[in-house]
CSV table of C-alpha atoms and ligand atoms in Angstrom, one decimal:
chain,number,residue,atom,x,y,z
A,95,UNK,CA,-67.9,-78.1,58.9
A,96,UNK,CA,-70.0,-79.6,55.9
A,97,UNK,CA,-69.5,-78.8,52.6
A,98,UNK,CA,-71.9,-76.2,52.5
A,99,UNK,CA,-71.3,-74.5,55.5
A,100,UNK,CA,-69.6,-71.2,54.6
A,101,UNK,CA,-65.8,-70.5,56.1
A,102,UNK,CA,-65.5,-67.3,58.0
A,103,UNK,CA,-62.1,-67.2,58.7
A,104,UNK,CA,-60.8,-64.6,56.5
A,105,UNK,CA,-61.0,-61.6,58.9
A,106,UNK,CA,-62.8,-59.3,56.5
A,107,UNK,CA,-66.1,-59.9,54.1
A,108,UNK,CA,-64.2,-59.4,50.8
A,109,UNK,CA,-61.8,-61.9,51.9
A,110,UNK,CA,-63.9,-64.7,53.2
A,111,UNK,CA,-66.4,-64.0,49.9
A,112,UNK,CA,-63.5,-66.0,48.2
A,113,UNK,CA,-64.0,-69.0,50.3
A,114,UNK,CA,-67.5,-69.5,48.8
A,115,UNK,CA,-65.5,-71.2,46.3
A,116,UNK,CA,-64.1,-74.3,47.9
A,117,UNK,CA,-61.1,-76.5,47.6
A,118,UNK,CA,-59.6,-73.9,45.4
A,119,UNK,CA,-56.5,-76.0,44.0
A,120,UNK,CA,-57.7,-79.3,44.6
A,121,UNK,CA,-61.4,-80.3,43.4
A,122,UNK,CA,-63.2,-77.2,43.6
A,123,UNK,CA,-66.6,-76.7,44.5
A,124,UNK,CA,-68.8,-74.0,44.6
A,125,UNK,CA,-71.0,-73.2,47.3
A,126,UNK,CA,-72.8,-70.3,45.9
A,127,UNK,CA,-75.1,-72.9,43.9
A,128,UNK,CA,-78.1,-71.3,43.6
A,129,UNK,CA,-79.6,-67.2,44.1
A,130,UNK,CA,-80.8,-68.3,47.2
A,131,UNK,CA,-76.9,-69.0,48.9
A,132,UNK,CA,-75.7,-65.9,47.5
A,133,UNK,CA,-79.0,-64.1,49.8
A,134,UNK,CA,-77.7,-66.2,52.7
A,135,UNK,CA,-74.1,-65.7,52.4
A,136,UNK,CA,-75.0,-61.6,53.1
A,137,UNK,CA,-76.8,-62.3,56.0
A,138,UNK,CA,-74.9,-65.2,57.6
A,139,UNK,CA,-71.7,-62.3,56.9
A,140,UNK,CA,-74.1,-60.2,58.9
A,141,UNK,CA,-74.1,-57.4,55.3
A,142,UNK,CA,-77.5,-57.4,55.4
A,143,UNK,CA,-80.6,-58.0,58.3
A,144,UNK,CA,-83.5,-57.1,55.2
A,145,UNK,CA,-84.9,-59.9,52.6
A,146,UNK,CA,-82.5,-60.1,49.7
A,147,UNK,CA,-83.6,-61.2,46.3
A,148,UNK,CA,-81.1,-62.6,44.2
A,149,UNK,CA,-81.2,-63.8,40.8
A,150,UNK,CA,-79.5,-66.5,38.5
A,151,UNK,CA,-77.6,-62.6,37.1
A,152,UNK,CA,-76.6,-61.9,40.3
A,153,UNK,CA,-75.1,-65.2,40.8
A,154,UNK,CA,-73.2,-64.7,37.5
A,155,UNK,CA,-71.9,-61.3,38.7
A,156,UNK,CA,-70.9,-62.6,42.4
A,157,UNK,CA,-68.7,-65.4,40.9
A,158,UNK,CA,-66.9,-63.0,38.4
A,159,UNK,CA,-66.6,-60.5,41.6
A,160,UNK,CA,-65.2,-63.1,43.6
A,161,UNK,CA,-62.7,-64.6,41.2
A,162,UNK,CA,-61.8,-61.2,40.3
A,163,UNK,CA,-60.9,-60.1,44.4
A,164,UNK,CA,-59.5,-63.8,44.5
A,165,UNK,CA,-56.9,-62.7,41.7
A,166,UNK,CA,-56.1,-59.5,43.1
A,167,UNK,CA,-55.5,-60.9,47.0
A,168,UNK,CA,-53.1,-63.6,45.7
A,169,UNK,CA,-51.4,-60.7,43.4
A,170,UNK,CA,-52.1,-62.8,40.0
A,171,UNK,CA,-53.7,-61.6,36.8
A,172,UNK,CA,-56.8,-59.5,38.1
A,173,UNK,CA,-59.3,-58.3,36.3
A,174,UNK,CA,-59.6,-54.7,38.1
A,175,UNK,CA,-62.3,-53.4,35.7
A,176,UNK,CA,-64.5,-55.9,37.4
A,177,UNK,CA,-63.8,-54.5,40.8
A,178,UNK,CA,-63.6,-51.0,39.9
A,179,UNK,CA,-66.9,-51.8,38.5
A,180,UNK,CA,-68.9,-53.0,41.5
A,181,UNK,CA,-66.3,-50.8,43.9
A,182,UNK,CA,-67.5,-47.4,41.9
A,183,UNK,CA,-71.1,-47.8,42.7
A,184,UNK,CA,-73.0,-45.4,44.9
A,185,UNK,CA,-74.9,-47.0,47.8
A,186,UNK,CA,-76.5,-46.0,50.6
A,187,UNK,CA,-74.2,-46.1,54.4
A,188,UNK,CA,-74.8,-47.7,56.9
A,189,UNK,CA,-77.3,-46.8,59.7
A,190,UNK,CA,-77.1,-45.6,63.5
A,191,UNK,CA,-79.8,-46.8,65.7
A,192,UNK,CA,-80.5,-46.5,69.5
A,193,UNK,CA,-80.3,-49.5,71.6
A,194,UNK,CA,-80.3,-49.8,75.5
A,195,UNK,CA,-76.6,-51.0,75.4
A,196,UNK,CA,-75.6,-48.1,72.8
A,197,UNK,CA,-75.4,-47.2,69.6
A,198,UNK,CA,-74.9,-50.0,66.7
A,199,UNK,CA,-74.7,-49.7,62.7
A,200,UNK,CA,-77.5,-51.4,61.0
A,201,UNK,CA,-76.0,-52.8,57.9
A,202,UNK,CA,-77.5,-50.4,54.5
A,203,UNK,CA,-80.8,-51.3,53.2
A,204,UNK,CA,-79.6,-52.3,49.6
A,205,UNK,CA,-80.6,-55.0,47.1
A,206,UNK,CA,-78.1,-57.3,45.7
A,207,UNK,CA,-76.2,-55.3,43.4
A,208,UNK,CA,-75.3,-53.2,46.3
A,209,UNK,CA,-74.5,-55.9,48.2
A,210,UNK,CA,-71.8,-57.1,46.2
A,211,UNK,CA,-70.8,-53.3,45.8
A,212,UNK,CA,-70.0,-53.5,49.5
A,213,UNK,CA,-67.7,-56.5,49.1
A,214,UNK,CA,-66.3,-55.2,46.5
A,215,UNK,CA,-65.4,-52.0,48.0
A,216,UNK,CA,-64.4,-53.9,50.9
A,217,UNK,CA,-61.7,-55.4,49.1
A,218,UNK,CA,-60.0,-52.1,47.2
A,219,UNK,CA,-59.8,-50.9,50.7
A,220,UNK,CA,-58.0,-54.1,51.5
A,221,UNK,CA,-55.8,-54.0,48.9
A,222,UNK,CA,-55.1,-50.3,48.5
A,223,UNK,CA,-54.5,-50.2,52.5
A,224,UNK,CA,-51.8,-51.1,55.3
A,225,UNK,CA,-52.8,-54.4,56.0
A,226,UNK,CA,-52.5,-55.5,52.1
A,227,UNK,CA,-49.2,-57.4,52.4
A,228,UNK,CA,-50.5,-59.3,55.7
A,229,UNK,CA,-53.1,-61.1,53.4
A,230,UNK,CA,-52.6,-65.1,53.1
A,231,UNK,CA,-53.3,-68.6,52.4
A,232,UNK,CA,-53.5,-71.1,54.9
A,233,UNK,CA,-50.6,-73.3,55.4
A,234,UNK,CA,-51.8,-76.4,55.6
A,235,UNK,CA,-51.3,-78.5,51.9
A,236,UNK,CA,-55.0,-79.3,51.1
A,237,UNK,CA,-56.3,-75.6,52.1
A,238,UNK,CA,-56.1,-72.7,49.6
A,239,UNK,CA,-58.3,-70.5,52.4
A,240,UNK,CA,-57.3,-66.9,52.5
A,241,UNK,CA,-57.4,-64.5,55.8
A,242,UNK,CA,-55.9,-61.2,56.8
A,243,UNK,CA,-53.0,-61.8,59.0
A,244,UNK,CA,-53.6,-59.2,62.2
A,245,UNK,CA,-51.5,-60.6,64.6
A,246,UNK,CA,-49.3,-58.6,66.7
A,247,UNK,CA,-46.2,-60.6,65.3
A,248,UNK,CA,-47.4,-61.0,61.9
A,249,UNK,CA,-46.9,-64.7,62.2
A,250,UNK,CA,-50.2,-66.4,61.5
A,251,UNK,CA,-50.5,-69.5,59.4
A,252,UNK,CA,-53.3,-71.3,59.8
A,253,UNK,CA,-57.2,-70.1,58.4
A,254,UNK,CA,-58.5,-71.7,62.1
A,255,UNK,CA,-56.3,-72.9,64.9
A,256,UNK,CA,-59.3,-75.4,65.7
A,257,UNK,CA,-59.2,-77.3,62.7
A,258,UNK,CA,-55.9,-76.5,60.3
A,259,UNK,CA,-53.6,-75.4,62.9
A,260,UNK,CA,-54.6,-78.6,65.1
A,261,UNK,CA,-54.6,-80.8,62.1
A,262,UNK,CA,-51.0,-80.3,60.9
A,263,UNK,CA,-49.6,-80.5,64.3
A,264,UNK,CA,-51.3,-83.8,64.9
A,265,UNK,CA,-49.9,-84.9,61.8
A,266,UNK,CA,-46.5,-84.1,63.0
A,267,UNK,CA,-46.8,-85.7,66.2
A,268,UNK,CA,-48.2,-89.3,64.5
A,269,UNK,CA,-45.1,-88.5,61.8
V,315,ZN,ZN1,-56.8,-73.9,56.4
């Protein structure tokens, strides 16, 4: 995985909006640069399947968004007005369409703001729900990634078997 290349390990889209920051307790880097990777995120996170326009203020309010769900996953200081802010916002559902194999949820035909709405609302579900105390960071030293802990026996510990998980143990091994 570049640099770039967005992490989707988290498990839910509030959760893996936090990993658009990067290296989180090391040399941090963001890779929501520009407008124009926020309006990719949404779609690569499958959010949206419509042209997004985003904007230098978007931008501004998606980093204070995701800093603020960042806080409030890791149970520090969080700024809840900011979530209850983008989490109060009315926006359209979700619609139902026909397909040959069935019926499937188009994501809601909003702009940005309502966009970030849905992450945010996303994550007060998260946090206000059962599987709040199953959310964690990767434990691997030099990876601060967070994801939602569904396993059966509650013992995942690794943000991707395929590259932390396999990385540790091979360290082990050569140790
Ligand atoms: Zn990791």
């Amino acid at each position: 995985m570049t640099d770039a290349a967005f992490p989707w390990h988290g498990g839910r889209p509030s959760v893996n909006f936090t990993a658009t920051l990067g290296k989180r307790g090391g040399q941090a880097f963001d890779r929501l640069r520009t407008p124009a990777d926020l309006a990719r995120w949404f779609h690569e996170a499958g959010l949206a399947d419509h042209p997004l326009k985003a904007s230098a203020r978007n931008l501004d309010d998606a980093r204070l968004l995701r800093e603020a769900l960042y806080a409030a996953f890791t149970a520090t200081d969080a700024d809840l007005d900011v979530l209850n802010h983008w989490a109060g916002r009315a926006i359209p559902g979700g619609r139902l369409e026909r397909r040959t194999d069935g019926l499937k949820l188009r994501p809601p035909r909003t702009d940005l703001e309502g966009m970030l709405t849905l992450v945010a609302q996303d994550g007060t579900n998260l946090l206000s729900g059962p599987l709040a105390p199953r959310i964690r960071e990767c434990g691997r030293d030099d990876c601060w990634l967070l994801f939602v802990d569904e396993s059966r026996a509650a013992n995942r510990r690794w943000c991707s078997m395929e590259t932390c998980g396999a990385r540790t143990k091979m360290a082990r091994y050569r140790a």
